[in-house]
Amino acid sequence: MLLRHTKKEVYERSALTVNPAKTCQPIGAMYAALGIHGCLPHSHGSQGCCSYHRSTLTRHYKEPVMAGTSSFTEGASVFGGQANLLQAIDNIFTIYNPDVIAVHTTCLSETIGDDMNQIIGKAKDEGKVPAGKHVIYANTPSYIGSHVTGFSNMVLGMVRGFSAKSGEKTNKLNIIPGWVEPADMREIKRLVKMMGIDSIMFPDTSGVLDAPQTGHYEFYPKGGCTIPELIASGDSKYTVALGQFCSEDGAKFLENKCGVKYKTLDLPIGIAATDRFISTLSELAGVPVPAAIAEERGQLVDMITDMQQYLYNKKVALWGDPDQLISLCEFLVSLDMKPTCVVSGTPGRTFEHRMDSILASVPGAKYKNGANADMFLMHQWIKNDKVDLLLGNTYGKYIARDEDIPFVRMGFPILDRVGHSYFPTVGYKGAMRILEMILGVLMDYQDKTSSEETFELVM
Amino acid sequence: MSNKEKLPETTAMLADILKSYPPKVARKRSKSMVVNDPETIPEIQANVRTIPGIITQRGCCYAGCKGVVLGPTRDIVNITHGPIGCGFYSWLTRRNQTRPDADGENYMPYCFSTDMQDDNIVFGGEKKLKLAIQEAYDLFHPKAIAVFSTCPVGLIGDDVHAAAKEMKEKFGDCNVFAFSCEGYKGVSQSAGHHIANNQIFKHVIGRNSKKVKGKFKINMLGEYNIGGDAFELERILEKCGITLVSTFSGNSTITKFEQAHMADLNTVMCHRSINYVADMLEKKYGIPWIKVNFIGAEASAKSLRKIAQYFDDEELKNKVEEVIAEEMAEVTAVAAAVKPRTEGKLAMMFVGGSRAHHYQELFSEIGMKTIAAGYEFAHRDDYEGRRVIPNIQVDADSRNIEELHIEADAKEYLARKTPEELAKLEKEGFTFHDYEGMMAEMAKGTLVIDDISHHEMEKLIEAYKPAVFCAGIKEKYCVQKMGVPLKQLHSYDYSGPYAGFQGAINFYKEIDRMAGSKVWSLIRPPWQNSPELFAEMADA
Ligand code: SF4
Ligand code: SF4
């Protein structure tokens, strides 16, 4: 047994987190910043944080992840990191020549109290930011919220740093996609385009973290939201913020700054959430939903119709980030499945309200979120009430093996499989992929565990 | 590429690299980049601060302490005291394998953290830490609990050592100790190694003086069982009849650490990360240490012979020769099979604090040349040899790392060899507590670069197009995007072992696969090779 010290009896803990279902803010900020074209994320703290964040993102994407660090030493920790950041900005523009540096803080620089706005202002005053180049920032104290909060804060940092109102409105929609994969961002853009809508997506990591092998390394890959687009987001007609936890703060800030109204929707994962997304697009842009999209939806419903028996009443344990979990749980319930254990390390009231309503129809369902919710607790719940399926990041493989439970990888990080950066899970097609993955493991399990006489050829 | 004429001249190469830097940066970096000469061994700047804004391979003190040194021990509950990130990222990511008994303790698949929140930062985290230690104790009743401080802990002034001491006294049957390994200490992981060494020496080593059976008893220091390396070494040593008292820290337990002073010889693999423990064991208990290297079949054979020579026992010497002969049969056969495809090819390696040296051995066994190498967090002695230690200037960043003052133990000190025996060994060419460093073994004219930056790495690859580049996960995919295979020498790309004889075989095959993979011929689409043909088809 790998997790041999996890016992069935739940022991109340209030100080010790075991096997967390979240990580710290800066990594979210780093991921978001990679969704700007020509951007070098920069970690203002000691170099360990930056190394850990780059490594984790790299393992998840199997792609280069570049970022700078202020490389604090003990002196900087005592006297503040201003000198380090000024020097870093100067060096980065000279050596790596990005269009923009996106600085995020760490728990170290936050505890010290470095003032980003002031330091970046000083860098500009001292001529360390070349003409036409930019420095934006986000405060990302790791002792508040989670990686999800950090993503949201950097999205806000983009709006603060770039969005501007020229006075001339455009007919565009801003789409803030939330913390989803590059493949999902591509898929959302595809759907928006099929609707005939002009859009600006930020951040946009497609073309950055799913770049092709060409034999030629691009320090700044061709993808990402461009700076002119980011600036123009202040003139758009409307903003659609996908996922309240990741996207709403940025959209709200944009409304206050430039008067662009926004609507927050769930991540379009699963049929109902995608329905709402498509309907909203149609309403906001005043365009009909094309037949091709209705066809994709029909294919999804057809697949569910055909495979219903393998899904019905199956219990599922899920862990991960609130925006994903809300949509996923709703989807699972609509498939007649039963999400009975749900855990997220990210705190937030909205999550509780949403879970209360989505899980109301699932008898015995348990959920927990916030600082004391972790995978150790979830595993104990599973030991008490076994589930048929695990859905979450790679760390679930230890539970899957010990308890012999089929496992589908979704969320962050996925360290041991490929596919997530290329094949979307959003939209109707994405929902079909989720179904394919779920059915695949459930049916493999049936094939593996059925007796010889009940082994099925056709399923 | 193997054609020597085509390679750019090294001095010009370095100048070209430095050209893109601002003058101050160029001046500083130039001291960390040297053209090697094994005869004279030029001075290299190492273990100095990374310049802010430079994209570096380095991690932090916490990573060196919790991740590297203490990570591989399975029966200590390692609690990270800080916000959640550091603990999360170091959770299972270093691939230390371990083999507990069926019902033995193993906390390695777990991540324990105090997950500090903002009120802990404002009002202090000691109370939460003590409660977390209590909860860990109640849940698991482990033999030991260790606490690792991350960046904010030092700033807010939590006294982790007092908390650990209080809880240890309270429990009575659980050793609790702490490490002040905040990420900003020192300039890299290296500071964390030192802090880890100090605390293990203070709180663990020597606590169990139960006799260990065996005639030839050694410790293996600086071997972390990545990909099962330690298992291979355990196999070989057992075959030779050598007793392994403890390993720091691959496949280890705290009980083994406690008994480390019962060995008669310390063998040091990764000099950088563990030489402090080796020195302290010698001073306090009289156990001499020698540098060994089990990366590379020839190096492994040499190391085994060195151990046998130390014990000066004919039977052992014969046994070792017998084992070497037996193991080398397969090694030589595989090397010979691979060599026609690898001979003369170029390798570069920039990693860690010992591997960039040790792995050159493996490459040379299949005829590959290392033309550039460097460490991520080593000191000058790891490059130039321990003889330079007296001349190394201790700067402000290193001065703050405690140096323990160790004296011979009144009861337990025991000289393992008589002065005559030592003299005899030294006369035979035996060197104790010495490490010659990387540069003595690298060819004249090769490049040695400390704490290489992304920019420097890109330039080197463009210029030399090596057949294999060795580094870590952060470099892996950008090097491969350049069409050059990258072998990770931290995680071994999720394979291994590479130590010992079986390890050498694995490595030869691995390099053969990487350098020869068909994928490199798939990169160019066919229409790029003959655009006219496809244009014709379009016209038709
Ligand atoms: S928790 Fe703090 S010190 Fe640790 S990785 Fe995150 S930002 Fe860095
Ligand atoms: S230098 Fe190498 S062997 Fe030593 S601790 Fe680091 S990775 Fe391990």
Short mmCIF file of N, CA and C in Angstrom, two decimals, chain A residues 2-6 11-20 22-24 27 40 42 46-48 51-56 58-59 62-64 66-67 69-74 77 84 87-88 91-92 94-96 107-108 111-112 142-144 211-217 219 371 375-376 395 398 413, chain B residues 21-22 25 49-56 58-60 62-63 83-85 88-93 100-102 104-107 109-118 121 128 131-132 135-136 138-140 151-152 155-156 183-184 186-187 397 400 454-455 458 473-474 477-478 480-482 523:
data_model
loop_
_atom_site.label_atom_id
_atom_site.label_comp_id
_atom_site.label_asym_id
_atom_site.label_seq_id
_atom_site.Cartn_x
_atom_site.Cartn_y
_atom_site.Cartn_z
N LEU A 2 0.53 2.18 -0.87
CA LEU A 2 1.32 3.41 -0.94
C LEU A 2 0.93 4.38 0.17
N LEU A 3 -0.38 4.54 0.35
CA LEU A 3 -0.85 5.46 1.39
C LEU A 3 -1.28 4.63 2.60
N ARG A 4 -0.32 3.91 3.15
CA ARG A 4 -0.62 2.91 4.18
C ARG A 4 -0.99 3.51 5.52
N HIS A 5 -0.72 4.79 5.70
CA HIS A 5 -1.03 5.40 7.00
C HIS A 5 -2.37 6.12 7.00
N THR A 6 -3.10 6.01 5.91
CA THR A 6 -4.42 6.64 5.85
C THR A 6 -5.45 5.66 6.37
N TYR A 11 -10.04 11.78 11.82
CA TYR A 11 -9.57 12.48 13.01
C TYR A 11 -9.58 13.96 12.67
N GLU A 12 -10.28 14.73 13.45
CA GLU A 12 -10.41 16.16 13.16
C GLU A 12 -9.07 16.87 13.25
N ARG A 13 -8.70 17.57 12.22
CA ARG A 13 -7.46 18.35 12.25
C ARG A 13 -7.78 19.82 12.05
N SER A 14 -7.00 20.67 12.68
CA SER A 14 -7.22 22.08 12.40
C SER A 14 -5.92 22.78 12.01
N ALA A 15 -4.79 22.11 12.14
CA ALA A 15 -3.51 22.78 11.84
C ALA A 15 -2.70 22.06 10.77
N LEU A 16 -2.85 20.76 10.67
CA LEU A 16 -2.00 19.99 9.75
C LEU A 16 -2.74 19.69 8.45
N THR A 17 -2.17 20.16 7.35
CA THR A 17 -2.72 19.80 6.04
C THR A 17 -1.95 18.59 5.53
N VAL A 18 -2.67 17.58 5.07
CA VAL A 18 -2.02 16.38 4.54
C VAL A 18 -2.51 16.16 3.11
N ASN A 19 -1.60 16.11 2.18
CA ASN A 19 -1.92 15.92 0.77
C ASN A 19 -2.91 16.97 0.26
N PRO A 20 -2.39 18.17 0.06
CA PRO A 20 -3.23 19.32 -0.27
C PRO A 20 -3.96 19.19 -1.61
N LYS A 22 -4.62 21.94 -3.40
CA LYS A 22 -4.38 23.29 -3.92
C LYS A 22 -2.88 23.54 -3.85
N THR A 23 -2.43 24.61 -4.50
CA THR A 23 -1.08 25.07 -4.25
C THR A 23 -1.09 26.60 -4.15
N CYS A 24 0.09 27.24 -4.29
CA CYS A 24 0.14 28.65 -3.90
C CYS A 24 -0.11 29.60 -5.06
N ILE A 27 2.03 30.48 -8.84
CA ILE A 27 2.05 29.62 -10.02
C ILE A 27 0.87 29.94 -10.94
N LEU A 40 7.44 37.86 -20.44
CA LEU A 40 8.25 37.04 -19.53
C LEU A 40 7.71 37.21 -18.12
N HIS A 42 7.72 37.12 -14.15
CA HIS A 42 8.84 37.33 -13.23
C HIS A 42 8.38 37.13 -11.80
N SER A 46 12.61 34.75 -3.57
CA SER A 46 13.85 33.98 -3.72
C SER A 46 13.68 32.98 -4.86
N GLN A 47 14.79 32.45 -5.36
CA GLN A 47 14.68 31.76 -6.65
C GLN A 47 14.00 30.39 -6.55
N GLY A 48 13.85 29.89 -5.34
CA GLY A 48 13.20 28.59 -5.19
C GLY A 48 11.77 28.57 -5.68
N SER A 51 11.70 28.45 -9.39
CA SER A 51 12.13 27.14 -9.87
C SER A 51 11.01 26.10 -9.71
N TYR A 52 10.36 26.13 -8.58
CA TYR A 52 9.25 25.19 -8.35
C TYR A 52 8.09 25.44 -9.31
N HIS A 53 7.76 26.71 -9.52
CA HIS A 53 6.61 26.99 -10.39
C HIS A 53 6.91 26.61 -11.84
N ARG A 54 8.10 26.96 -12.27
CA ARG A 54 8.48 26.60 -13.64
C ARG A 54 8.49 25.08 -13.81
N SER A 55 9.06 24.39 -12.82
CA SER A 55 9.14 22.93 -12.92
C SER A 55 7.76 22.30 -12.98
N THR A 56 6.86 22.77 -12.13
CA THR A 56 5.53 22.16 -12.09
C THR A 56 4.77 22.43 -13.38
N THR A 58 6.10 23.03 -16.24
CA THR A 58 6.78 22.28 -17.30
C THR A 58 6.37 20.82 -17.29
N ARG A 59 6.29 20.24 -16.11
CA ARG A 59 5.90 18.83 -16.04
C ARG A 59 4.48 18.63 -16.55
N LYS A 62 4.83 19.73 -20.56
CA LYS A 62 5.93 19.21 -21.35
C LYS A 62 6.34 20.23 -22.42
N GLU A 63 6.45 21.44 -21.99
CA GLU A 63 6.80 22.57 -22.84
C GLU A 63 7.75 23.46 -22.04
N PRO A 64 8.56 24.28 -22.75
CA PRO A 64 9.40 25.23 -22.03
C PRO A 64 8.53 26.24 -21.27
N MET A 66 9.36 29.72 -19.36
CA MET A 66 10.42 30.67 -19.01
C MET A 66 9.91 31.69 -18.00
N ALA A 67 10.74 32.05 -17.06
CA ALA A 67 10.39 33.09 -16.10
C ALA A 67 11.65 33.57 -15.41
N THR A 69 13.53 35.60 -12.02
CA THR A 69 13.37 35.68 -10.57
C THR A 69 14.22 36.81 -10.02
N SER A 70 13.76 37.41 -8.92
CA SER A 70 14.54 38.47 -8.28
C SER A 70 15.68 37.91 -7.45
N SER A 71 15.75 36.59 -7.32
CA SER A 71 16.84 35.92 -6.61
C SER A 71 17.20 36.60 -5.28
N PHE A 72 16.21 36.66 -4.39
CA PHE A 72 16.46 37.24 -3.07
C PHE A 72 17.51 36.46 -2.31
N THR A 73 18.35 37.18 -1.58
CA THR A 73 19.19 36.52 -0.58
C THR A 73 18.77 37.07 0.77
N GLU A 74 19.50 36.68 1.79
CA GLU A 74 19.11 37.09 3.13
C GLU A 74 19.06 38.62 3.24
N SER A 77 15.97 40.06 1.96
CA SER A 77 14.85 39.73 2.83
C SER A 77 14.79 40.69 4.01
N ASN A 84 16.78 44.46 -6.03
CA ASN A 84 16.75 43.24 -6.84
C ASN A 84 15.80 43.38 -8.02
N GLN A 87 17.13 45.81 -10.70
CA GLN A 87 18.21 45.18 -11.46
C GLN A 87 17.64 44.12 -12.41
N ALA A 88 16.66 43.37 -11.91
CA ALA A 88 16.06 42.31 -12.72
C ALA A 88 15.39 42.90 -13.96
N ASN A 91 18.04 43.92 -16.45
CA ASN A 91 18.68 42.76 -17.08
C ASN A 91 17.75 42.04 -18.03
N ILE A 92 16.52 41.89 -17.64
CA ILE A 92 15.58 41.13 -18.48
C ILE A 92 15.35 41.84 -19.82
N THR A 94 17.34 43.86 -21.29
CA THR A 94 18.56 43.82 -22.10
C THR A 94 18.83 42.43 -22.67
N ILE A 95 18.65 41.42 -21.85
CA ILE A 95 19.08 40.09 -22.29
C ILE A 95 17.96 39.32 -23.00
N TYR A 96 16.75 39.38 -22.46
CA TYR A 96 15.70 38.53 -23.00
C TYR A 96 14.66 39.29 -23.83
N CYS A 107 5.37 34.82 -1.15
CA CYS A 107 5.06 35.07 0.25
C CYS A 107 6.18 35.85 0.91
N LEU A 108 7.40 35.71 0.38
CA LEU A 108 8.52 36.44 0.97
C LEU A 108 8.39 37.95 0.73
N THR A 111 5.49 39.40 2.65
CA THR A 111 5.72 39.54 4.09
C THR A 111 6.61 40.74 4.37
N ILE A 112 7.58 40.95 3.49
CA ILE A 112 8.44 42.12 3.63
C ILE A 112 7.64 43.39 3.39
N SER A 142 1.02 34.03 -0.97
CA SER A 142 0.66 32.61 -1.00
C SER A 142 -0.12 32.16 0.23
N TYR A 143 -0.21 33.02 1.22
CA TYR A 143 -0.92 32.62 2.44
C TYR A 143 -2.39 33.04 2.39
N ILE A 144 -2.83 33.47 1.21
CA ILE A 144 -4.25 33.79 1.03
C ILE A 144 -4.72 33.01 -0.20
N ALA A 211 3.08 24.42 -28.19
CA ALA A 211 3.80 24.79 -29.41
C ALA A 211 4.35 23.56 -30.13
N PRO A 212 4.43 23.63 -31.46
CA PRO A 212 4.88 22.47 -32.24
C PRO A 212 6.39 22.26 -32.16
N GLN A 213 6.81 21.04 -32.47
CA GLN A 213 8.24 20.73 -32.61
C GLN A 213 8.65 21.09 -34.03
N THR A 214 9.52 22.08 -34.14
CA THR A 214 9.95 22.52 -35.47
C THR A 214 11.45 22.40 -35.62
N GLY A 215 12.13 22.01 -34.54
CA GLY A 215 13.58 21.98 -34.58
C GLY A 215 14.17 23.35 -34.30
N HIS A 216 13.27 24.29 -34.03
CA HIS A 216 13.72 25.66 -33.78
C HIS A 216 13.03 26.16 -32.52
N TYR A 217 13.82 26.60 -31.54
CA TYR A 217 13.23 27.03 -30.28
C TYR A 217 12.85 28.50 -30.32
N PHE A 219 11.80 31.55 -28.06
CA PHE A 219 11.72 32.01 -26.66
C PHE A 219 10.32 32.56 -26.39
N ALA A 371 -8.96 25.96 3.52
CA ALA A 371 -7.65 25.56 4.01
C ALA A 371 -7.61 24.17 4.65
N MET A 375 -6.70 16.09 0.30
CA MET A 375 -6.92 14.78 -0.30
C MET A 375 -6.86 13.65 0.73
N PHE A 376 -6.21 13.92 1.85
CA PHE A 376 -6.16 12.92 2.92
C PHE A 376 -7.58 12.69 3.46
N TYR A 395 -2.14 13.42 -8.53
CA TYR A 395 -1.92 12.88 -7.18
C TYR A 395 -2.95 11.82 -6.80
N TYR A 398 -2.32 7.55 -6.46
CA TYR A 398 -1.96 6.76 -5.27
C TYR A 398 -3.20 6.15 -4.64
N PRO A 413 -2.03 19.61 -11.14
CA PRO A 413 -1.29 19.28 -12.34
C PRO A 413 -1.51 17.84 -12.80
N TYR B 21 25.21 40.63 -22.63
CA TYR B 21 24.93 41.05 -21.26
C TYR B 21 25.24 42.53 -21.04
N PRO B 22 24.53 43.17 -20.11
CA PRO B 22 24.96 44.50 -19.67
C PRO B 22 26.37 44.36 -19.07
N VAL B 25 26.91 42.71 -15.65
CA VAL B 25 26.56 41.28 -15.65
C VAL B 25 27.67 40.50 -16.36
N ARG B 49 25.96 34.65 -5.59
CA ARG B 49 24.57 34.99 -5.90
C ARG B 49 24.27 34.94 -7.38
N THR B 50 23.11 34.45 -7.71
CA THR B 50 22.62 34.57 -9.08
C THR B 50 22.15 36.01 -9.27
N ILE B 51 22.46 36.58 -10.41
CA ILE B 51 22.09 37.97 -10.67
C ILE B 51 20.58 38.06 -10.90
N PRO B 52 19.90 38.96 -10.21
CA PRO B 52 18.45 39.07 -10.40
C PRO B 52 18.09 39.29 -11.87
N GLY B 53 17.07 38.56 -12.32
CA GLY B 53 16.63 38.70 -13.71
C GLY B 53 17.26 37.69 -14.64
N ILE B 54 18.32 37.05 -14.20
CA ILE B 54 18.95 36.01 -15.01
C ILE B 54 18.14 34.72 -14.84
N ILE B 55 17.84 34.08 -15.95
CA ILE B 55 17.08 32.83 -15.86
C ILE B 55 18.03 31.71 -15.47
N THR B 56 17.84 31.21 -14.26
CA THR B 56 18.79 30.28 -13.67
C THR B 56 18.16 28.91 -13.47
N ARG B 58 18.83 27.31 -10.73
CA ARG B 58 18.89 27.08 -9.29
C ARG B 58 17.55 27.10 -8.57
N GLY B 59 17.50 26.36 -7.50
CA GLY B 59 16.39 26.41 -6.58
C GLY B 59 16.86 27.03 -5.29
N CYS B 60 16.22 26.64 -4.19
CA CYS B 60 16.50 27.35 -2.94
C CYS B 60 16.99 26.42 -1.84
N TYR B 62 15.56 25.62 0.99
CA TYR B 62 14.55 24.65 1.42
C TYR B 62 14.59 23.40 0.53
N ALA B 63 14.71 23.62 -0.77
CA ALA B 63 14.75 22.48 -1.69
C ALA B 63 15.94 21.59 -1.40
N PRO B 83 3.38 28.67 4.00
CA PRO B 83 2.22 28.58 3.10
C PRO B 83 2.34 27.31 2.25
N ILE B 84 1.30 26.96 1.55
CA ILE B 84 1.19 25.61 1.00
C ILE B 84 2.18 25.27 -0.12
N GLY B 85 2.61 26.30 -0.88
CA GLY B 85 3.33 26.02 -2.12
C GLY B 85 4.53 25.12 -1.99
N PHE B 88 3.86 21.58 -1.39
CA PHE B 88 3.19 20.96 -2.53
C PHE B 88 4.18 20.60 -3.64
N TYR B 89 5.06 21.55 -3.98
CA TYR B 89 5.96 21.31 -5.12
C TYR B 89 7.01 20.23 -4.82
N SER B 90 7.32 20.05 -3.54
CA SER B 90 8.34 19.05 -3.22
C SER B 90 7.69 17.70 -2.86
N TRP B 91 6.44 17.58 -3.18
CA TRP B 91 5.68 16.36 -2.85
C TRP B 91 5.90 15.32 -3.96
N LEU B 92 6.74 14.35 -3.69
CA LEU B 92 6.98 13.19 -4.56
C LEU B 92 7.66 13.51 -5.88
N THR B 93 8.15 14.73 -6.05
CA THR B 93 8.64 15.10 -7.37
C THR B 93 10.11 14.73 -7.60
N PRO B 100 10.04 -0.06 1.95
CA PRO B 100 9.68 -0.37 3.34
C PRO B 100 9.27 -1.84 3.48
N ASP B 101 9.34 -2.37 4.69
CA ASP B 101 8.78 -3.70 4.94
C ASP B 101 7.28 -3.62 4.71
N ALA B 102 6.67 -4.80 4.58
CA ALA B 102 5.24 -4.84 4.26
C ALA B 102 4.42 -3.98 5.22
N GLY B 104 5.91 -1.72 7.37
CA GLY B 104 6.79 -0.67 7.88
C GLY B 104 6.26 0.72 7.58
N GLU B 105 6.87 1.69 8.25
CA GLU B 105 6.43 3.07 8.06
C GLU B 105 6.96 3.61 6.73
N ASN B 106 6.14 4.39 6.06
CA ASN B 106 6.57 5.08 4.85
C ASN B 106 5.71 6.31 4.62
N TYR B 107 6.27 7.45 4.94
CA TYR B 107 5.51 8.71 4.79
C TYR B 107 5.87 9.44 3.49
N PRO B 109 5.00 9.07 0.38
CA PRO B 109 3.94 9.49 -0.55
C PRO B 109 3.05 10.61 0.00
N TYR B 110 3.33 11.08 1.20
CA TYR B 110 2.49 12.11 1.81
C TYR B 110 3.16 13.48 1.77
N CYS B 111 2.32 14.49 1.79
CA CYS B 111 2.80 15.87 1.91
C CYS B 111 2.17 16.46 3.17
N PHE B 112 3.02 16.93 4.09
CA PHE B 112 2.52 17.51 5.34
C PHE B 112 2.88 18.99 5.38
N SER B 113 1.91 19.82 5.69
CA SER B 113 2.19 21.26 5.71
C SER B 113 1.34 21.94 6.76
N THR B 114 1.86 23.06 7.29
CA THR B 114 1.03 23.84 8.21
C THR B 114 0.14 24.81 7.43
N ASP B 115 0.35 24.90 6.13
CA ASP B 115 -0.50 25.73 5.27
C ASP B 115 -0.83 27.07 5.93
N MET B 116 0.21 27.85 6.20
CA MET B 116 0.01 29.12 6.92
C MET B 116 -0.94 30.05 6.18
N GLN B 117 -1.82 30.67 6.94
CA GLN B 117 -2.77 31.64 6.39
C GLN B 117 -2.36 33.04 6.84
N ASP B 118 -3.06 34.05 6.35
CA ASP B 118 -2.60 35.41 6.65
C ASP B 118 -2.55 35.72 8.13
N ILE B 121 0.65 34.71 9.53
CA ILE B 121 1.75 35.61 9.15
C ILE B 121 1.73 36.84 10.06
N LYS B 128 0.23 27.29 15.59
CA LYS B 128 -0.28 26.38 14.58
C LYS B 128 0.72 25.25 14.34
N LEU B 131 0.50 22.70 17.11
CA LEU B 131 -0.72 21.92 16.96
C LEU B 131 -0.58 20.92 15.80
N ALA B 132 0.07 21.37 14.73
CA ALA B 132 0.26 20.47 13.58
C ALA B 132 1.15 19.29 13.98
N GLU B 135 -0.96 16.96 15.95
CA GLU B 135 -1.90 16.21 15.12
C GLU B 135 -1.18 15.10 14.36
N ALA B 136 0.03 15.40 13.88
CA ALA B 136 0.80 14.38 13.18
C ALA B 136 1.13 13.23 14.13
N ASP B 138 -0.54 12.34 16.89
CA ASP B 138 -1.76 11.60 17.21
C ASP B 138 -2.19 10.69 16.07
N LEU B 139 -2.03 11.18 14.86
CA LEU B 139 -2.48 10.41 13.70
C LEU B 139 -1.59 9.22 13.41
N PHE B 140 -0.26 9.43 13.50
CA PHE B 140 0.66 8.42 12.97
C PHE B 140 1.59 7.79 14.00
N CYS B 151 10.28 30.49 3.44
CA CYS B 151 10.64 31.93 3.48
C CYS B 151 10.00 32.78 4.57
N PRO B 152 8.67 32.86 4.65
CA PRO B 152 8.13 33.85 5.59
C PRO B 152 8.41 33.52 7.06
N LEU B 155 11.15 35.47 8.62
CA LEU B 155 10.83 36.90 8.72
C LEU B 155 9.91 37.21 9.88
N ILE B 156 8.92 36.35 10.11
CA ILE B 156 7.98 36.66 11.19
C ILE B 156 8.54 36.19 12.52
N GLY B 183 14.03 29.68 2.26
CA GLY B 183 14.50 29.70 0.88
C GLY B 183 15.53 30.76 0.55
N TYR B 184 15.52 31.87 1.27
CA TYR B 184 16.43 32.97 0.91
C TYR B 184 17.83 32.78 1.48
N GLY B 186 21.60 31.54 1.93
CA GLY B 186 22.62 31.12 0.99
C GLY B 186 22.28 31.62 -0.41
N VAL B 187 22.81 30.94 -1.42
CA VAL B 187 22.56 31.40 -2.79
C VAL B 187 21.93 30.31 -3.65
N ASP B 397 26.71 35.70 2.28
CA ASP B 397 25.63 34.73 2.12
C ASP B 397 25.94 33.39 2.77
N ASN B 400 26.39 33.21 7.16
CA ASN B 400 25.26 33.03 8.06
C ASN B 400 24.87 31.57 8.28
N HIS B 454 20.03 30.61 -18.93
CA HIS B 454 19.33 30.15 -20.12
C HIS B 454 20.01 30.67 -21.39
N HIS B 455 20.37 31.93 -21.37
CA HIS B 455 21.01 32.54 -22.53
C HIS B 455 22.30 31.81 -22.91
N GLU B 458 21.53 28.37 -24.45
CA GLU B 458 21.07 28.45 -25.83
C GLU B 458 22.24 28.67 -26.80
N ILE B 473 14.51 19.49 -15.57
CA ILE B 473 13.17 19.60 -16.18
C ILE B 473 12.95 20.97 -16.80
N LYS B 474 13.48 22.03 -16.19
CA LYS B 474 13.20 23.37 -16.70
C LYS B 474 13.86 23.60 -18.06
N TYR B 477 12.52 20.85 -22.30
CA TYR B 477 11.74 20.97 -23.52
C TYR B 477 12.23 22.08 -24.44
N CYS B 478 12.91 23.06 -23.88
CA CYS B 478 13.40 24.08 -24.83
C CYS B 478 14.61 23.52 -25.58
N GLN B 480 15.02 20.38 -26.35
CA GLN B 480 14.48 19.42 -27.32
C GLN B 480 13.80 20.12 -28.50
N LYS B 481 13.23 21.30 -28.24
CA LYS B 481 12.65 22.07 -29.34
C LYS B 481 13.75 22.48 -30.33
N MET B 482 14.98 22.54 -29.83
CA MET B 482 16.10 22.86 -30.72
C MET B 482 16.58 21.62 -31.48
N ILE B 523 11.09 15.78 -37.94
CA ILE B 523 10.79 17.19 -37.68
C ILE B 523 10.47 17.96 -38.96
#
